[in-house]
Coordinates of C-alpha atoms and ligand atoms in Angstrom, one line a residue:
M1 CA 128.6 102.1 120.6
A2 CA 126.5 101.2 117.6
R3 CA 127.2 102.7 114.2
I4 CA 125.8 102.9 110.7
T5 CA 128.5 102.2 108.1
H6 CA 126.7 101.1 105.0
G7 CA 123.3 101.3 103.3
I8 CA 121.8 99.1 100.7
A9 CA 118.8 99.9 98.5
S10 CA 116.9 97.5 96.3
S11 CA 113.6 97.0 94.5
H12 CA 111.4 94.4 96.2
V13 CA 109.4 92.9 93.3
P14 CA 107.3 90.0 94.6
A15 CA 108.0 87.9 91.5
I16 CA 111.7 87.9 92.4
G17 CA 110.8 86.1 95.6
A18 CA 108.6 83.7 93.7
A19 CA 111.4 83.0 91.2
M20 CA 113.8 82.1 94.1
D21 CA 111.2 80.1 95.9
L22 CA 110.2 78.1 92.8
G23 CA 113.9 77.5 91.7
K24 CA 113.6 79.7 88.6
A25 CA 116.4 82.2 89.3
G26 CA 118.7 80.6 86.7
E27 CA 116.2 81.0 83.9
D28 CA 117.1 83.4 81.0
Y29 CA 114.5 86.0 82.1
W30 CA 115.7 86.1 85.7
Q31 CA 119.5 85.5 85.4
P32 CA 120.4 89.1 84.6
V33 CA 118.3 90.3 87.5
F34 CA 120.0 88.1 90.0
A35 CA 123.5 88.6 88.5
G36 CA 123.5 92.1 89.8
Y37 CA 123.2 90.9 93.4
E38 CA 126.1 88.4 93.3
W39 CA 128.6 91.1 94.2
T40 CA 126.6 92.1 97.2
R41 CA 126.1 88.5 98.5
R42 CA 129.9 88.0 98.2
W43 CA 130.6 91.3 100.0
I44 CA 128.2 90.5 102.8
R45 CA 129.8 87.0 103.2
D46 CA 133.4 88.3 103.2
A47 CA 133.3 91.8 104.7
G48 CA 129.9 93.4 105.0
K49 CA 127.9 91.2 107.3
P50 CA 125.7 93.5 109.5
D51 CA 124.9 92.7 113.2
V52 CA 121.5 94.2 112.7
V53 CA 119.6 95.6 109.7
I54 CA 117.1 98.4 110.0
L55 CA 114.9 97.5 107.0
V56 CA 112.9 100.3 105.6
Y57 CA 110.0 98.9 103.6
N58 CA 106.3 99.4 102.8
D59 CA 103.5 97.1 103.6
H60 CA 101.2 96.4 100.6
A61 CA 97.9 96.1 102.4
S62 CA 99.1 92.9 104.1
A63 CA 99.5 93.9 107.7
F64 CA 97.7 97.3 107.4
D65 CA 94.6 98.3 105.5
M66 CA 92.4 101.3 105.4
N67 CA 91.5 100.7 109.1
I68 CA 95.0 101.8 110.2
I69 CA 97.6 103.7 108.1
P70 CA 100.8 104.5 110.1
T71 CA 103.1 106.9 108.3
F72 CA 106.2 105.5 110.0
A73 CA 106.0 102.3 112.1
I74 CA 108.7 100.5 113.9
G75 CA 108.5 96.7 114.5
A76 CA 109.6 96.2 118.2
G77 CA 108.6 92.5 118.5
E78 CA 110.8 89.4 119.0
K79 CA 109.9 88.0 115.6
F80 CA 108.0 88.7 112.4
A81 CA 106.5 85.9 110.3
P82 CA 106.1 86.1 106.5
C83 CA 102.4 86.8 105.7
D84 CA 100.1 85.1 103.3
E85 CA 99.8 87.4 100.2
G86 CA 97.4 85.1 98.4
W87 CA 99.6 82.0 97.6
G88 CA 100.5 81.1 101.2
P89 CA 103.4 82.6 103.2
R90 CA 106.8 82.5 101.4
P91 CA 108.9 79.5 102.5
V92 CA 111.5 81.7 104.1
P93 CA 112.7 81.9 107.7
V94 CA 110.8 83.9 110.3
V95 CA 112.5 87.3 110.8
Q96 CA 114.1 87.7 114.2
G97 CA 113.6 91.2 115.6
H98 CA 115.9 93.3 117.9
P99 CA 113.4 94.7 120.5
D100 CA 116.1 96.5 122.5
L101 CA 117.4 98.5 119.4
A102 CA 113.8 99.0 118.2
W103 CA 112.6 100.5 121.5
H104 CA 115.8 102.6 121.7
L105 CA 115.0 103.9 118.1
A106 CA 111.4 104.5 119.1
Q107 CA 112.4 106.5 122.1
C108 CA 115.1 108.6 120.3
L109 CA 113.0 109.3 117.2
I110 CA 109.8 110.2 119.1
L111 CA 111.7 112.5 121.5
D112 CA 113.4 113.9 118.3
E113 CA 109.9 114.8 117.2
F114 CA 109.2 111.9 114.7
D115 CA 105.9 110.4 115.7
M116 CA 106.6 106.7 115.2
T117 CA 104.0 104.0 115.6
I118 CA 105.3 101.2 117.7
I119 CA 104.2 97.7 116.6
S120 CA 104.7 94.5 118.6
A121 CA 102.7 92.0 116.4
L122 CA 103.5 92.3 112.7
E123 CA 103.6 90.0 109.8
V124 CA 105.8 91.0 106.9
D125 CA 105.2 90.9 103.2
H126 CA 107.4 90.9 100.0
G127 CA 108.5 94.5 100.7
L128 CA 110.6 93.1 103.6
T129 CA 111.3 89.4 102.7
V130 CA 112.3 89.9 99.0
P131 CA 115.3 92.2 99.9
L132 CA 116.4 89.7 102.6
S133 CA 116.3 86.9 100.0
L134 CA 118.2 89.0 97.4
M135 CA 121.0 89.9 99.8
F136 CA 121.3 86.7 101.9
G137 CA 120.1 84.0 99.4
K138 CA 118.2 80.9 100.3
V139 CA 119.1 80.2 103.9
D140 CA 117.6 78.2 106.9
A141 CA 117.8 81.2 109.1
W142 CA 118.4 84.9 108.3
P143 CA 122.0 85.7 109.5
C144 CA 121.1 88.7 111.6
P145 CA 118.2 90.3 113.4
V146 CA 116.1 92.9 111.6
V147 CA 114.2 96.0 112.8
P148 CA 111.3 96.6 110.4
L149 CA 110.6 100.2 109.6
A150 CA 107.3 100.5 107.7
V151 CA 106.5 103.6 105.7
N152 CA 103.1 104.4 104.2
V153 CA 103.6 104.9 100.4
V154 CA 100.4 103.0 99.5
T155 CA 97.7 105.5 100.5
Y156 CA 97.7 109.2 99.9
P157 CA 99.4 111.2 101.5
P158 CA 102.8 109.5 101.8
P159 CA 105.5 111.4 103.7
S160 CA 107.7 113.8 101.7
G161 CA 111.1 112.9 100.5
N162 CA 112.6 115.6 102.8
R163 CA 110.8 114.1 105.8
C164 CA 112.2 110.7 104.9
W165 CA 115.7 112.0 104.6
A166 CA 115.4 113.8 107.9
L167 CA 114.1 110.6 109.5
G168 CA 117.3 108.9 108.3
E169 CA 119.4 111.6 109.8
A170 CA 117.6 111.2 113.1
M171 CA 118.0 107.4 112.9
R172 CA 121.8 107.9 112.5
R173 CA 121.8 110.0 115.7
A174 CA 119.7 107.4 117.5
V175 CA 121.9 104.4 116.5
T176 CA 125.0 106.3 117.5
S177 CA 123.6 106.6 121.1
F178 CA 122.9 102.9 121.4
P179 CA 125.4 101.5 123.9
D180 CA 126.1 98.0 122.3
N181 CA 128.9 97.6 119.8
L182 CA 126.8 96.9 116.7
N183 CA 127.4 97.3 113.0
V184 CA 124.0 98.5 111.8
Q185 CA 123.0 98.6 108.2
V186 CA 120.0 100.5 106.9
W187 CA 118.3 99.1 103.8
G188 CA 115.8 101.1 101.7
T189 CA 113.5 99.1 99.5
G190 CA 110.9 99.5 96.7
G191 CA 111.1 101.3 93.4
M192 CA 112.4 102.0 90.9
S193 CA 110.0 103.3 88.3
H194 CA 106.9 101.2 88.0
Q195 CA 103.2 101.6 87.7
L196 CA 100.9 98.6 88.3
Q197 CA 97.6 100.0 87.3
G198 CA 95.6 102.2 84.9
P199 CA 96.4 103.4 81.4
R200 CA 100.1 104.0 82.2
A201 CA 100.6 100.5 83.7
G202 CA 104.1 99.2 82.7
L203 CA 105.7 102.7 82.7
I204 CA 109.5 102.5 83.1
N205 CA 111.8 105.6 83.0
A206 CA 115.4 104.3 82.9
E207 CA 116.9 107.7 82.4
W208 CA 115.3 109.2 85.5
D209 CA 116.1 106.1 87.6
N210 CA 119.7 106.2 86.7
R211 CA 119.9 109.9 87.5
F212 CA 118.4 109.0 90.9
L213 CA 121.1 106.4 91.4
D214 CA 123.8 108.9 90.4
R215 CA 122.6 111.4 93.0
L216 CA 122.6 109.0 95.9
V217 CA 126.4 109.1 95.8
G218 CA 128.5 112.0 97.1
D219 CA 127.4 114.8 99.3
A220 CA 124.6 116.5 97.4
D221 CA 121.2 116.3 99.0
E222 CA 119.0 117.5 96.2
L223 CA 117.1 114.2 96.1
R224 CA 115.3 115.2 99.3
H225 CA 113.5 118.0 97.5
I226 CA 111.9 116.0 94.7
P227 CA 108.2 116.6 95.0
H228 CA 105.7 113.8 95.0
I229 CA 104.3 114.9 91.7
E230 CA 107.6 114.3 90.0
Y231 CA 107.8 110.7 91.2
L232 CA 104.2 110.3 89.9
R233 CA 104.8 111.8 86.5
E234 CA 108.3 110.5 85.8
T235 CA 108.3 107.1 87.5
G236 CA 104.7 106.0 87.7
S237 CA 102.3 105.6 90.6
E238 CA 104.5 103.1 92.5
G239 CA 107.7 105.0 91.9
I240 CA 106.9 106.9 95.1
E241 CA 108.4 103.8 96.9
M242 CA 111.7 105.5 96.2
V243 CA 111.2 107.9 99.1
M244 CA 112.2 105.0 101.3
W245 CA 115.6 105.0 99.7
L246 CA 116.0 108.5 101.1
I247 CA 115.7 107.3 104.7
M248 CA 118.6 105.0 104.0
R249 CA 120.6 107.8 102.3
G250 CA 119.8 110.2 105.2
A251 CA 121.1 107.7 107.7
L252 CA 124.5 107.5 106.0
G253 CA 125.4 111.1 106.9
K254 CA 126.8 113.9 104.7
K255 CA 128.7 111.9 102.1
T256 CA 128.6 108.5 100.5
R257 CA 130.7 106.3 98.3
C258 CA 129.3 103.8 95.9
L259 CA 130.5 100.2 96.3
H260 CA 128.2 98.5 93.9
R261 CA 125.3 99.4 91.5
H262 CA 122.9 97.5 89.4
Y263 CA 120.0 98.4 87.1
H264 CA 117.9 96.0 85.0
V265 CA 114.7 96.2 83.1
P266 CA 112.4 94.3 83.3
A267 CA 111.5 92.3 86.3
S268 CA 107.8 91.7 86.3
N269 CA 106.4 95.3 85.8
T270 CA 109.3 97.0 87.5
A271 CA 112.7 98.5 86.8
V272 CA 115.0 96.8 89.3
G273 CA 117.6 99.0 90.9
H274 CA 120.1 98.2 93.6
I275 CA 123.0 100.1 95.2
V276 CA 125.4 99.5 98.0
L277 CA 126.7 102.7 99.7
E278 CA 129.4 103.4 102.2
S279 CA 129.2 106.3 104.6
V280 CA 132.2 108.6 104.3
A281 CA 130.9 111.1 106.8
Ligands
DHB1 C1 105.5 94.7 91.6 C2 106.4 95.6 92.2 C3 106.3 96.0 93.5 O1 107.1 96.9 94.1 C4 105.2 95.6 94.2 O2 105.2 96.0 95.5 C5 104.3 94.7 93.7 C6 104.4 94.3 92.4 C7 105.6 94.2 90.2 O3 106.4 94.7 89.4 O4 104.9 93.2 89.8
FE2 FE1 106.2 97.5 96.3

């Protein structure tokens, strides 16, 4: 039987990927950003290596545009190549999928009344590849298959936090009914506070972000009820990416324990947050 034991959340700032690809991770500006991921890389190497990652991310008008806007989409292909976001595809490995688990998730979630879009051909952007680089480092091949789960947080209306949390809960039920003996991790990406455009560009709210990190731990589920307008006001227009962390949190069951936590400002325009949670349910 498959199981979800741990969840990881992390910002997915594209400049972090560029810093790694261009050999700048040791520079003064970047060193404190990457220092917060060293614990996680060691833990993954020594104890926490997943058999499969369900990677919750958002596409940034790379694979989807205004022609098609799936609210929740699941990548069911054999592989997913990094896409060209304007400077050529990142020099990172092609992501191997897990079609059997992806189709099982699609079946369970759709019959559980979540209307997932099923995608076979999908190129993935920084939303998915930067967290892989942060957690696994520079590698010739990613160490495990990945099921991409794309969420629309780019075009109004994104799904509510409550819907995202409930999707995570349904995902936990779905994984538990997959017959193979797999250690599955769910990763939530994006955030934390950031706004990339308009008069408030550059907005960071460290106090709000840290309260959000606090509340991911334990058994309270108040985060699921934060309305969109609060993300917008308090964390900037792109802070809404944090609803994807709630899918990860919902998938961990009633109660979580924090194994590691990191927060750093700035990285590009964004407050970088990262947390590793264990399910205690
Ligand atoms: C930045 C952050 C993001 O989450 C993103 O998707 C694009 C850019 C930034 O801080 O530059
Ligand atoms: Fe983003």
